[in-house]
PDB file of N, CA and C in Angstrom:
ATOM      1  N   UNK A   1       0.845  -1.171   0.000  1.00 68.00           N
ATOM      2  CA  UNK A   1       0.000   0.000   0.000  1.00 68.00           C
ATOM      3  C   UNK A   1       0.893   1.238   0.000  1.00 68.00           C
ATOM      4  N   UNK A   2       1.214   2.013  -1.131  1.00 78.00           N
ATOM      5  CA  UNK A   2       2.052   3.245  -1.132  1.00 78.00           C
ATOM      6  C   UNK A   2       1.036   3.928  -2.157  1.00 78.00           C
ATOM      7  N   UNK A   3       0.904   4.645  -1.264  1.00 85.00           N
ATOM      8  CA  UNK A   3      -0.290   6.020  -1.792  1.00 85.00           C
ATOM      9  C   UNK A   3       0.632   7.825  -2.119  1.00 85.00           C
ATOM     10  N   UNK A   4       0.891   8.137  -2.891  1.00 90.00           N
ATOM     11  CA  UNK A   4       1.283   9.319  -3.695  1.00 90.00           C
ATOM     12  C   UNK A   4       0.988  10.646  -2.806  1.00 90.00           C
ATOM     13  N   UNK A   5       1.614  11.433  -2.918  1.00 91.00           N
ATOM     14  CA  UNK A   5       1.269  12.611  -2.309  1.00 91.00           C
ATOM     15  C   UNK A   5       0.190  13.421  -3.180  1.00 91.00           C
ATOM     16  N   UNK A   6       0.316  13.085  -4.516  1.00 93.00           N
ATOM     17  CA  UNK A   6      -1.111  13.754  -5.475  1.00 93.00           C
ATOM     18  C   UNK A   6      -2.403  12.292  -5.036  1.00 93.00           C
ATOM     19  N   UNK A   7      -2.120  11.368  -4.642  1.00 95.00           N
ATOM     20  CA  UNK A   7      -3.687  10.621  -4.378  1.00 95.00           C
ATOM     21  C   UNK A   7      -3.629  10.939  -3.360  1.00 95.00           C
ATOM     22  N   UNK A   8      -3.243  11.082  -2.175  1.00 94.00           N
ATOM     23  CA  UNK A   8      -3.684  11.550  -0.791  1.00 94.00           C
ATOM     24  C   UNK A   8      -4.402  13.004  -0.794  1.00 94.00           C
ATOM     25  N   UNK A   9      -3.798  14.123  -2.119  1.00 97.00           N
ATOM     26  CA  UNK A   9      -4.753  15.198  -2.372  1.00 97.00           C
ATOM     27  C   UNK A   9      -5.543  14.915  -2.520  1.00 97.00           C
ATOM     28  N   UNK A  10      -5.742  14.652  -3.935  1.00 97.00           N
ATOM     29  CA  UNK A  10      -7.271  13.942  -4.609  1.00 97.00           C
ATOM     30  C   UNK A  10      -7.520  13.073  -3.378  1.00 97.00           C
ATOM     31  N   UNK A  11      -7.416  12.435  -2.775  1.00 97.00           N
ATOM     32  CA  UNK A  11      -8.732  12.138  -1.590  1.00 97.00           C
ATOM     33  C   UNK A  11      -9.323  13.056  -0.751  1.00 97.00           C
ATOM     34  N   UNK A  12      -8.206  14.230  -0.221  1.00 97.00           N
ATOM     35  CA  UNK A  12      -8.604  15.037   0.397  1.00 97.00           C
ATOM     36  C   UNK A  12      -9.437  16.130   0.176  1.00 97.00           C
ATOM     37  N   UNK A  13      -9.449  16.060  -1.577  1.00 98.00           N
ATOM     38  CA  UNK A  13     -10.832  17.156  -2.355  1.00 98.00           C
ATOM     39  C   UNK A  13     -11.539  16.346  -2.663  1.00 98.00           C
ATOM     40  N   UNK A  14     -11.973  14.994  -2.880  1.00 98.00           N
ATOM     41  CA  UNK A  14     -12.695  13.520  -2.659  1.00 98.00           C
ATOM     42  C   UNK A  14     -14.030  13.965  -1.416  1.00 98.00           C
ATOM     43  N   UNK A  15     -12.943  13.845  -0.190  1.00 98.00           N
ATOM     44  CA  UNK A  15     -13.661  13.862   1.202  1.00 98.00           C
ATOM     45  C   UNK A  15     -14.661  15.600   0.951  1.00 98.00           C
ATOM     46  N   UNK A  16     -14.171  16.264   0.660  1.00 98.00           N
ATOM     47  CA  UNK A  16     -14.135  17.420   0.933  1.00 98.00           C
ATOM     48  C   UNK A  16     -15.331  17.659   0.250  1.00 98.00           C
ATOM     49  N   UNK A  17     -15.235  17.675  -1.256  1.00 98.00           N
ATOM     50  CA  UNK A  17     -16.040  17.996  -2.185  1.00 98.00           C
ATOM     51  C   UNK A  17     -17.524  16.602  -2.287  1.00 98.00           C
ATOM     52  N   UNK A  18     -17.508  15.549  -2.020  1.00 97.00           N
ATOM     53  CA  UNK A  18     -18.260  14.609  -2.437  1.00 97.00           C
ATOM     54  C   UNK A  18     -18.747  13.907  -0.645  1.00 97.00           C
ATOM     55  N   UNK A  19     -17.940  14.438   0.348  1.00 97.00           N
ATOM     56  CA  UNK A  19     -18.287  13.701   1.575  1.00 97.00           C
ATOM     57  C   UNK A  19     -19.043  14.871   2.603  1.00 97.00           C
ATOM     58  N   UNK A  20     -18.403  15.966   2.520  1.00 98.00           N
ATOM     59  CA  UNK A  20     -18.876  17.412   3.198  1.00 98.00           C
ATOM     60  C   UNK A  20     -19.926  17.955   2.060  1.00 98.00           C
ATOM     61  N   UNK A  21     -19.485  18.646   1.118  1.00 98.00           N
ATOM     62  CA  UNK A  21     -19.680  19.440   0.072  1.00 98.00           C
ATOM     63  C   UNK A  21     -21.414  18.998  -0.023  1.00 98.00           C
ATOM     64  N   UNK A  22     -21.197  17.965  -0.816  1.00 96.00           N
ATOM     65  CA  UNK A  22     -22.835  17.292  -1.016  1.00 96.00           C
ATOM     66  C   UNK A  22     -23.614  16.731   0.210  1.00 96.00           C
ATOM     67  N   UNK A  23     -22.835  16.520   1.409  1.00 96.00           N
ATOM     68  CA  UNK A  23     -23.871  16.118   2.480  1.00 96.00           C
ATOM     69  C   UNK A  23     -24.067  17.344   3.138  1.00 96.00           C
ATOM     70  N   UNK A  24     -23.388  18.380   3.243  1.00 96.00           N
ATOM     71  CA  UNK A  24     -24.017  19.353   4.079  1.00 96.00           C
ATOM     72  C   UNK A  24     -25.314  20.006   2.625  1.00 96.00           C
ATOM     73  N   UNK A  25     -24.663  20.476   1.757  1.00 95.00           N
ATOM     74  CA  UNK A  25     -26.148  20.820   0.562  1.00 95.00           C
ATOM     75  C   UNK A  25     -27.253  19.854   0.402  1.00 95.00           C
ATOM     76  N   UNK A  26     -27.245  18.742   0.417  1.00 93.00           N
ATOM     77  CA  UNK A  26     -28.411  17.669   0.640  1.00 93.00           C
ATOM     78  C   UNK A  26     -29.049  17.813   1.648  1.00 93.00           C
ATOM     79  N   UNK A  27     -28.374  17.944   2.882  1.00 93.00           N
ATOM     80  CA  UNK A  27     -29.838  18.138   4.316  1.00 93.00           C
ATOM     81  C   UNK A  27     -29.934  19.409   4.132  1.00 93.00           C
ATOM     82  N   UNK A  28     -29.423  20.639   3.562  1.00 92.00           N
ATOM     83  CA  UNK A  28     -29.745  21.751   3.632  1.00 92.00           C
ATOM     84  C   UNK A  28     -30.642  21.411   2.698  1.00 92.00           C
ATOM     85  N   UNK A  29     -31.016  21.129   1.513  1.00 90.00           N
ATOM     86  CA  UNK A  29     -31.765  21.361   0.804  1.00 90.00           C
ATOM     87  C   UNK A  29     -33.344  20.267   1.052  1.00 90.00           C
ATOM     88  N   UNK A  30     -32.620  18.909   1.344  1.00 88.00           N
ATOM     89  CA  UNK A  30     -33.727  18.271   1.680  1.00 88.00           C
ATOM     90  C   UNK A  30     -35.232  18.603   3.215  1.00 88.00           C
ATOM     91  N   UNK A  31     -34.597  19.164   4.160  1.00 86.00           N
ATOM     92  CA  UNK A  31     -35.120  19.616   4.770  1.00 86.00           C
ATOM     93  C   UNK A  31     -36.310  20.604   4.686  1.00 86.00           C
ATOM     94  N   UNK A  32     -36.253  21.310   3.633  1.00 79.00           N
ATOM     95  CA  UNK A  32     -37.617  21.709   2.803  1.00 79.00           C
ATOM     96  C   UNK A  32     -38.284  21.032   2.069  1.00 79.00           C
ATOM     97  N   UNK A  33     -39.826  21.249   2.703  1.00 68.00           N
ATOM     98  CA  UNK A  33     -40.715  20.265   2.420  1.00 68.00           C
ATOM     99  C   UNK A  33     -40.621  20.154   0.875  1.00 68.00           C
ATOM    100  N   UNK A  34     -40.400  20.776  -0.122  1.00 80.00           N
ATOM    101  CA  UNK A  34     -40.817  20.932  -1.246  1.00 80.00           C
ATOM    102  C   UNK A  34     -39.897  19.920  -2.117  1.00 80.00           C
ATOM    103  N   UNK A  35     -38.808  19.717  -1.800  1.00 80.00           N
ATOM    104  CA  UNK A  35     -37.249  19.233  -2.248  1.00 80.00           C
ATOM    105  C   UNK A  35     -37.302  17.767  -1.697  1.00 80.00           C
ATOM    106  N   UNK A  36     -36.803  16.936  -2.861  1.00 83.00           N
ATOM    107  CA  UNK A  36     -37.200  15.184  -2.728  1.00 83.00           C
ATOM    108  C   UNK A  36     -34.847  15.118  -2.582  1.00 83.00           C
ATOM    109  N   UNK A  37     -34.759  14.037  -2.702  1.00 87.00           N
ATOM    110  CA  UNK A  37     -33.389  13.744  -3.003  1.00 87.00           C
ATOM    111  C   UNK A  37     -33.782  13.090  -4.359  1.00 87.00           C
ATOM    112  N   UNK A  38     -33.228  13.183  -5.392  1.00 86.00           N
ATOM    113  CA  UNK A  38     -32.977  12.658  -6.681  1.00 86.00           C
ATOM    114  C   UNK A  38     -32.221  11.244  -6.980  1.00 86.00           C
ATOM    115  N   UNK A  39     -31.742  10.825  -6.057  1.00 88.00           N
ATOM    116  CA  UNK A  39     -30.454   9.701  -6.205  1.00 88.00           C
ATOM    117  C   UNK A  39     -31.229   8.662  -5.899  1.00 88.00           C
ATOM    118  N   UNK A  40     -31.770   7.909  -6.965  1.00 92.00           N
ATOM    119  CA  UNK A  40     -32.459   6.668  -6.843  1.00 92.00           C
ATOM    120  C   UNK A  40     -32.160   5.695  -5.456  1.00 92.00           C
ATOM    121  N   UNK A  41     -30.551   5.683  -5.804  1.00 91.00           N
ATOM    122  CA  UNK A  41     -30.166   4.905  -4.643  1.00 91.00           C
ATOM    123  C   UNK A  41     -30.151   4.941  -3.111  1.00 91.00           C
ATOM    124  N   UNK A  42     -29.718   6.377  -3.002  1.00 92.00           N
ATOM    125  CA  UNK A  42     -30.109   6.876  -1.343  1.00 92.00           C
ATOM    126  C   UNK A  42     -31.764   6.824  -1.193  1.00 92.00           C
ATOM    127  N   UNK A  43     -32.864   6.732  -2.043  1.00 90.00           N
ATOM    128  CA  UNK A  43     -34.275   6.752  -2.011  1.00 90.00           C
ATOM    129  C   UNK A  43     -34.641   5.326  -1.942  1.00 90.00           C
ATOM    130  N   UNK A  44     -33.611   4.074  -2.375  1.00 91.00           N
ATOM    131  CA  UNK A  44     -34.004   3.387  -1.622  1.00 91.00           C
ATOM    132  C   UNK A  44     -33.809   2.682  -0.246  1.00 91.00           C
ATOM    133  N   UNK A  45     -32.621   3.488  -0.542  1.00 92.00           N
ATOM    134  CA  UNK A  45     -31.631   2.466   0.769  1.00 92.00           C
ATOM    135  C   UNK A  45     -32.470   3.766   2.114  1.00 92.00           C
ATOM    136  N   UNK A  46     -32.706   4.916   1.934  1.00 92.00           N
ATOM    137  CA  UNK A  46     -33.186   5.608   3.212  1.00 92.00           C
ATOM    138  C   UNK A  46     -34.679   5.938   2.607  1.00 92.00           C
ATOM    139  N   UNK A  47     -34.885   7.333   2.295  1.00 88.00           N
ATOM    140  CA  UNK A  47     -36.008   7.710   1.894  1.00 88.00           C
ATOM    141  C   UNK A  47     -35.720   8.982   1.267  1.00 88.00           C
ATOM    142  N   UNK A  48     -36.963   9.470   0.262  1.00 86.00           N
ATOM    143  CA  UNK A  48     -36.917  10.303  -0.371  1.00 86.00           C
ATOM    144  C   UNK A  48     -36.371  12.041   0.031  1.00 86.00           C
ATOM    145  N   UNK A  49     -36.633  11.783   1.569  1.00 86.00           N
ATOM    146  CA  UNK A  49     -36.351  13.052   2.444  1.00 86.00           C
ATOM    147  C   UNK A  49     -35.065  12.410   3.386  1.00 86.00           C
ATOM    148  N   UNK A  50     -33.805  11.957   3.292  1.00 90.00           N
ATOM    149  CA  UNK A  50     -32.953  11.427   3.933  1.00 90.00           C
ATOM    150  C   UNK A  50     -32.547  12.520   5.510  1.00 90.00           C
ATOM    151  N   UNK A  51     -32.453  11.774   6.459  1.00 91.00           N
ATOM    152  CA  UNK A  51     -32.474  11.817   7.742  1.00 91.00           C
ATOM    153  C   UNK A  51     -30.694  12.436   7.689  1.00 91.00           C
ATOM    154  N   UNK A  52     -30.419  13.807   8.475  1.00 94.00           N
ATOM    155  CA  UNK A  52     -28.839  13.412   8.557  1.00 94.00           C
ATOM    156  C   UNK A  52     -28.003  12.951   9.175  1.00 94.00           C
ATOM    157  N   UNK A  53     -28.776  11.633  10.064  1.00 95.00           N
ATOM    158  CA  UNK A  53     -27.697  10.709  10.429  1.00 95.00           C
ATOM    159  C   UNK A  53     -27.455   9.580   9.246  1.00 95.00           C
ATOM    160  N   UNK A  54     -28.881   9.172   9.087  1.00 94.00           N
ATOM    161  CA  UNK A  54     -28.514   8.244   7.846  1.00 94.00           C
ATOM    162  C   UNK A  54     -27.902   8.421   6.810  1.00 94.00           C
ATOM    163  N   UNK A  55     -28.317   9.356   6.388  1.00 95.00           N
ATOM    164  CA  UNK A  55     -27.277   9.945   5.081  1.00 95.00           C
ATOM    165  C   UNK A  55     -26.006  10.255   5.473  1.00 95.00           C
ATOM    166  N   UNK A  56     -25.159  10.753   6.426  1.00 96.00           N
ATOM    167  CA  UNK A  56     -23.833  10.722   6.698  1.00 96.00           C
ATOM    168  C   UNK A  56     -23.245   9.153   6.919  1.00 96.00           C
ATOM    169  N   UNK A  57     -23.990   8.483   7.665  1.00 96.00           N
ATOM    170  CA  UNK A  57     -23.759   6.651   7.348  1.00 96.00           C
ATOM    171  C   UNK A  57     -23.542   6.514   6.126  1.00 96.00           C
ATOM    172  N   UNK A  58     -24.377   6.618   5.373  1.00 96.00           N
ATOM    173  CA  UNK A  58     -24.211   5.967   4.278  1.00 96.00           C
ATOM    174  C   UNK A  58     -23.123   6.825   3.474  1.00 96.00           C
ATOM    175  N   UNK A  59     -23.200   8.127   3.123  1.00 96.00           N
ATOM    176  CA  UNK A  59     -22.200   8.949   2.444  1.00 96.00           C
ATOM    177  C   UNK A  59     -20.588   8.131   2.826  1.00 96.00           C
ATOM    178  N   UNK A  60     -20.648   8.339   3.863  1.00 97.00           N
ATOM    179  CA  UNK A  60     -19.055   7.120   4.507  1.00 97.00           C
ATOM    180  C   UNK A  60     -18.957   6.007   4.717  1.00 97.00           C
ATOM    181  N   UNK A  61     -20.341   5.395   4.617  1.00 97.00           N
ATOM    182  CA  UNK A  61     -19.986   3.504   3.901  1.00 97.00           C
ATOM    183  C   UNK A  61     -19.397   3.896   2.605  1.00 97.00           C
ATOM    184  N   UNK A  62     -19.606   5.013   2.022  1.00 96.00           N
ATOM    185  CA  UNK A  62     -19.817   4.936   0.506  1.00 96.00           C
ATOM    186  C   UNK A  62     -17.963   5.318  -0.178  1.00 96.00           C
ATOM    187  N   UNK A  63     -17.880   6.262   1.115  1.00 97.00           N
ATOM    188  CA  UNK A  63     -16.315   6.565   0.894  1.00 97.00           C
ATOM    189  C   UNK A  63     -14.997   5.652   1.095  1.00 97.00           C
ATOM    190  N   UNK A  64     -15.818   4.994   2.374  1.00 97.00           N
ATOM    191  CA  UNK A  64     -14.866   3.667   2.826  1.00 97.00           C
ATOM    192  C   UNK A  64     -14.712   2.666   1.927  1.00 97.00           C
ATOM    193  N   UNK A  65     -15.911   2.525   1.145  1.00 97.00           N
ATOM    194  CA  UNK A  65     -15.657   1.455  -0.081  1.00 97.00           C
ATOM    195  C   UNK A  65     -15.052   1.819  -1.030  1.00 97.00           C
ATOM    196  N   UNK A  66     -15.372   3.090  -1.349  1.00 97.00           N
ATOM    197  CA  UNK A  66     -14.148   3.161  -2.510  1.00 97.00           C
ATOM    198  C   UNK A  66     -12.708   3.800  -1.844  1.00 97.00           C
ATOM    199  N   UNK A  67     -12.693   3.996  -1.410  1.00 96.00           N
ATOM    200  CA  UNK A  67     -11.282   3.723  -0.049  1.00 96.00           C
ATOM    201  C   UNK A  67     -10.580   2.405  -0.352  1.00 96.00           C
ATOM    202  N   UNK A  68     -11.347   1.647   0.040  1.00 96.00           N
ATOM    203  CA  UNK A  68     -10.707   0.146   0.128  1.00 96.00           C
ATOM    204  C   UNK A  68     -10.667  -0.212  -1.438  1.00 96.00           C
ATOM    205  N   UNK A  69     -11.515  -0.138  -2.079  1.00 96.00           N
ATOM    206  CA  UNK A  69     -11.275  -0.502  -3.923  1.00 96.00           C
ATOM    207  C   UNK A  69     -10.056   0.377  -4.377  1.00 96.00           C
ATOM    208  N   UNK A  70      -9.752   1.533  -3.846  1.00 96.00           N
ATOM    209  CA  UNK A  70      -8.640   2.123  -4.132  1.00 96.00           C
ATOM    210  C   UNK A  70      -7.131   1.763  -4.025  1.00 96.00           C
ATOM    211  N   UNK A  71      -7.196   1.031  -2.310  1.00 95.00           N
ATOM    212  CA  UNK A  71      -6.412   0.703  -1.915  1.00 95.00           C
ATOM    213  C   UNK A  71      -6.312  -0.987  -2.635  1.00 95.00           C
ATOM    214  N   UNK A  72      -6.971  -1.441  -3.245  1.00 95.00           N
ATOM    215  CA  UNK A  72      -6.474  -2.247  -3.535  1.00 95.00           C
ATOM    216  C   UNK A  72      -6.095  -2.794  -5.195  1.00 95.00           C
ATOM    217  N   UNK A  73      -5.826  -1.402  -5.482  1.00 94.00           N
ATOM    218  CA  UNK A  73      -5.579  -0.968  -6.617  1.00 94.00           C
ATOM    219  C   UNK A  73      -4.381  -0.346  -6.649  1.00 94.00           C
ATOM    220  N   UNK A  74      -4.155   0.082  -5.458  1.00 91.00           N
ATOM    221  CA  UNK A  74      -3.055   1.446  -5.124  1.00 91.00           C
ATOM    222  C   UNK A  74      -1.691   1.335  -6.150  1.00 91.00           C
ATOM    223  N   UNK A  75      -1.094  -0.217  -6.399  1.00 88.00           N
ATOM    224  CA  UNK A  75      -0.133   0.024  -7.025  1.00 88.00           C
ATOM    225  C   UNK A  75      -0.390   0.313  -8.352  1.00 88.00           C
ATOM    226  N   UNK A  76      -1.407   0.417  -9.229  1.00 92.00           N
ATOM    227  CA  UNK A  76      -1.295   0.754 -10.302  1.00 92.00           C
ATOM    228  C   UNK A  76      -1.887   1.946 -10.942  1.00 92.00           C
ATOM    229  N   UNK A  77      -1.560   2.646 -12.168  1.00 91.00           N
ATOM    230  CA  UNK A  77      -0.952   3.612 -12.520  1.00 91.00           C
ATOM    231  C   UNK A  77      -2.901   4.484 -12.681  1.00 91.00           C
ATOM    232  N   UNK A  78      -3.744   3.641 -12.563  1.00 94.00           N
ATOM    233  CA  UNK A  78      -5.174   4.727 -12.715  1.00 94.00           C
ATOM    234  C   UNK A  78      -5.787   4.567 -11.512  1.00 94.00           C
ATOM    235  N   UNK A  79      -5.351   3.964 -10.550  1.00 95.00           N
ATOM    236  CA  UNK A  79      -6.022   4.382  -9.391  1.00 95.00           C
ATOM    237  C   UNK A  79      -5.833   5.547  -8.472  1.00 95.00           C
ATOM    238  N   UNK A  80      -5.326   6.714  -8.852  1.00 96.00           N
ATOM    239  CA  UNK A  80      -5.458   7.990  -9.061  1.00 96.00           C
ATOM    240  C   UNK A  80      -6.721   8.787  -9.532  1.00 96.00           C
ATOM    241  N   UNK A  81      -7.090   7.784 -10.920  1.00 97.00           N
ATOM    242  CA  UNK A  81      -8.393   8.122 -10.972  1.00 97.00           C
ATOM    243  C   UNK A  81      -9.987   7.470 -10.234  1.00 97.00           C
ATOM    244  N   UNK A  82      -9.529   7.298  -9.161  1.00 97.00           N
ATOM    245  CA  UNK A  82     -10.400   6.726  -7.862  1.00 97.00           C
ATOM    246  C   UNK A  82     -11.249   8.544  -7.685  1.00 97.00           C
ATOM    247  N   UNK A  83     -10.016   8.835  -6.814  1.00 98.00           N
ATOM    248  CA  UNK A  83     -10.234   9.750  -5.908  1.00 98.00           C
ATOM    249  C   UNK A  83     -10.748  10.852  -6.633  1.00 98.00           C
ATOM    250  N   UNK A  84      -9.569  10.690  -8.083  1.00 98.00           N
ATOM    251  CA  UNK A  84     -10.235  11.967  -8.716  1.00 98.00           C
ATOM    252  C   UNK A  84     -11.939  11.790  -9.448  1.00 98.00           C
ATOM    253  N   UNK A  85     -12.083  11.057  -9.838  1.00 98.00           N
ATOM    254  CA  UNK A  85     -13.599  10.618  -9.914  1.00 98.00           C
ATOM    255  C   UNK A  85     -14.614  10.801  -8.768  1.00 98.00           C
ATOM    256  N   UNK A  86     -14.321  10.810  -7.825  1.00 98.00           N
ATOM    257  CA  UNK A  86     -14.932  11.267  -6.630  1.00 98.00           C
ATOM    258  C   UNK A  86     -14.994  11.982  -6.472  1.00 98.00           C
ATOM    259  N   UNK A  87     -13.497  12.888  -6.785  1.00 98.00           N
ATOM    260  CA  UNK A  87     -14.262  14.344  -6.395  1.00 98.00           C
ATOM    261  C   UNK A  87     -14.723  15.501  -7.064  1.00 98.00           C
ATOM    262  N   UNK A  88     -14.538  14.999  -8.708  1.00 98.00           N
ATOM    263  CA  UNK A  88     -15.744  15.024 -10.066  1.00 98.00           C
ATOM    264  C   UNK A  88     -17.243  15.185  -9.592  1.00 98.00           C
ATOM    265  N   UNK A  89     -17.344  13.864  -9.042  1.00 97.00           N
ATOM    266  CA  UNK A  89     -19.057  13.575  -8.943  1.00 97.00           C
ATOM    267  C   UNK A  89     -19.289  14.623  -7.706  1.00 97.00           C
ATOM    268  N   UNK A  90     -18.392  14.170  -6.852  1.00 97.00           N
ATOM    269  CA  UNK A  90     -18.949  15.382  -5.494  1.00 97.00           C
ATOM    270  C   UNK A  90     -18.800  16.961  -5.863  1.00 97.00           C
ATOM    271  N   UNK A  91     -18.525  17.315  -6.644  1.00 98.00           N
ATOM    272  CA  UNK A  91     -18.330  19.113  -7.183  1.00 98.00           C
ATOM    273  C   UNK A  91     -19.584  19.143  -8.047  1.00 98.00           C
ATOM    274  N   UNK A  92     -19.389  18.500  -8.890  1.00 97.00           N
ATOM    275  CA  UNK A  92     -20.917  18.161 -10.088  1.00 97.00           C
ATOM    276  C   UNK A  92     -21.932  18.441  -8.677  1.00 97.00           C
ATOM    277  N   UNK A  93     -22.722  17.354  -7.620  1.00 96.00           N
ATOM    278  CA  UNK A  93     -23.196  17.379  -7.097  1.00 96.00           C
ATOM    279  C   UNK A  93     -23.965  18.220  -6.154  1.00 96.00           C
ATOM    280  N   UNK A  94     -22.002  18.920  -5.453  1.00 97.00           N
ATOM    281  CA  UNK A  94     -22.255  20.182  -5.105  1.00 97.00           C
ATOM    282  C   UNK A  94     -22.424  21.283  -5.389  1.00 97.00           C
ATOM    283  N   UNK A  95     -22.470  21.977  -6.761  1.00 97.00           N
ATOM    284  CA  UNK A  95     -22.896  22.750  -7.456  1.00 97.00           C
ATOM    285  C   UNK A  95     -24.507  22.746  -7.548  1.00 97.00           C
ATOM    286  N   UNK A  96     -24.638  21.457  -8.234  1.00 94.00           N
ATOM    287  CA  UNK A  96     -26.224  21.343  -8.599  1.00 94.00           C
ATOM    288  C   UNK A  96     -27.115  21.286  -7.341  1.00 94.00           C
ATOM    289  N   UNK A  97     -26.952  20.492  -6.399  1.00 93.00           N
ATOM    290  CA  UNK A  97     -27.583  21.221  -5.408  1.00 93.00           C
ATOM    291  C   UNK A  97     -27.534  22.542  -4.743  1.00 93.00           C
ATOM    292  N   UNK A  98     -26.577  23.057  -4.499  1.00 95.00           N
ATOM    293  CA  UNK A  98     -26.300  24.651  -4.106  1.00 95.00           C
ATOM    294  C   UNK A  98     -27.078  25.451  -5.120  1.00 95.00           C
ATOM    295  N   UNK A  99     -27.243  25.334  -6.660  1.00 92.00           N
ATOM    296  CA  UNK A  99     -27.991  26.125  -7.722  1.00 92.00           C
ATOM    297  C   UNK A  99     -29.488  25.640  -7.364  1.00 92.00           C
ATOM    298  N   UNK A 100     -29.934  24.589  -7.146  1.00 88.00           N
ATOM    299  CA  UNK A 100     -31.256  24.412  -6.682  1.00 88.00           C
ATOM    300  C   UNK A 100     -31.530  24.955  -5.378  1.00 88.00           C
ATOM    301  N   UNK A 101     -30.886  24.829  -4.138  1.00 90.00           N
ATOM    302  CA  UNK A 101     -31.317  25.901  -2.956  1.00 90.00           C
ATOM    303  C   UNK A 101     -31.138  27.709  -3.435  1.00 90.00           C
ATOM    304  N   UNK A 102     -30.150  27.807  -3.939  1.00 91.00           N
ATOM    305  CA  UNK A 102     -30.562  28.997  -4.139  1.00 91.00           C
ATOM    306  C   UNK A 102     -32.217  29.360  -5.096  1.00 91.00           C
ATOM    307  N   UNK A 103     -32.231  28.574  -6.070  1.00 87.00           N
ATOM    308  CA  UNK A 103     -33.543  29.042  -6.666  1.00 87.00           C
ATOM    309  C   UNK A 103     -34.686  28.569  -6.261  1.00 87.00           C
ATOM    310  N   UNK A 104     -34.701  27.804  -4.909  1.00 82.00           N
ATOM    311  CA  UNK A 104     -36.118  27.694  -4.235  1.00 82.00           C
ATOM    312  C   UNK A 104     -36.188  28.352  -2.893  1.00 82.00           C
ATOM    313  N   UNK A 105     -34.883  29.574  -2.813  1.00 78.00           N
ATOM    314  CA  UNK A 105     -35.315  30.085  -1.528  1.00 78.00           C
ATOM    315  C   UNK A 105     -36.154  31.121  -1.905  1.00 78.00           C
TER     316      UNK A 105
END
């Protein structure tokens, strides 16, 4: 297991952007009655209005697994693009929700 000083970044804008980023904008946004969560998958595994304990559970089952798929990838040359894929989807994420609370306040 020898992890790079650029993949230990990219995890740390990973965590940041896709573990903070989108779970604090998701209960901010879900918490109004009007606002569903969109992510098929968190709608089934919790509910359409996710709770923020459950949803932080799950957000970090979700990190830990690809944590560990990372790590067991670590020696080769695209598992770099782990983290950075993560923290793709979590910026995407966090944008689009932040543009939807702003236009339903």
């Amino acid at each position: 297991m020898d992890v790079s000083t650029a993949e230990l970044q990219w995890w740390i804008v990973a965590v940041l952007l896709y573990g903070v980023g989108d779970y604090v904008t998701t209960v901010l946004a879900v918490r109004r009655a009007d606002v569903i969560e969109a992510n098929p998958a968190v709608v089934a595994l919790l509910s359409d209005q996710p709770g923020p304990l459950g949803f932080g559970l799950l957000k970090g089952g979700a990190l830990v697994v690809c944590f560990l798929g990372f790590l067991s990838i670590s020696g080769s040359p695209i598992a770099v693009g782990v983290p950075v894929g993560i923290a793709l989807l979590g910026g995407v994420v966090t944008v689009s929700n932040t543009v939807m609370i702003v236009r339903t306040i």
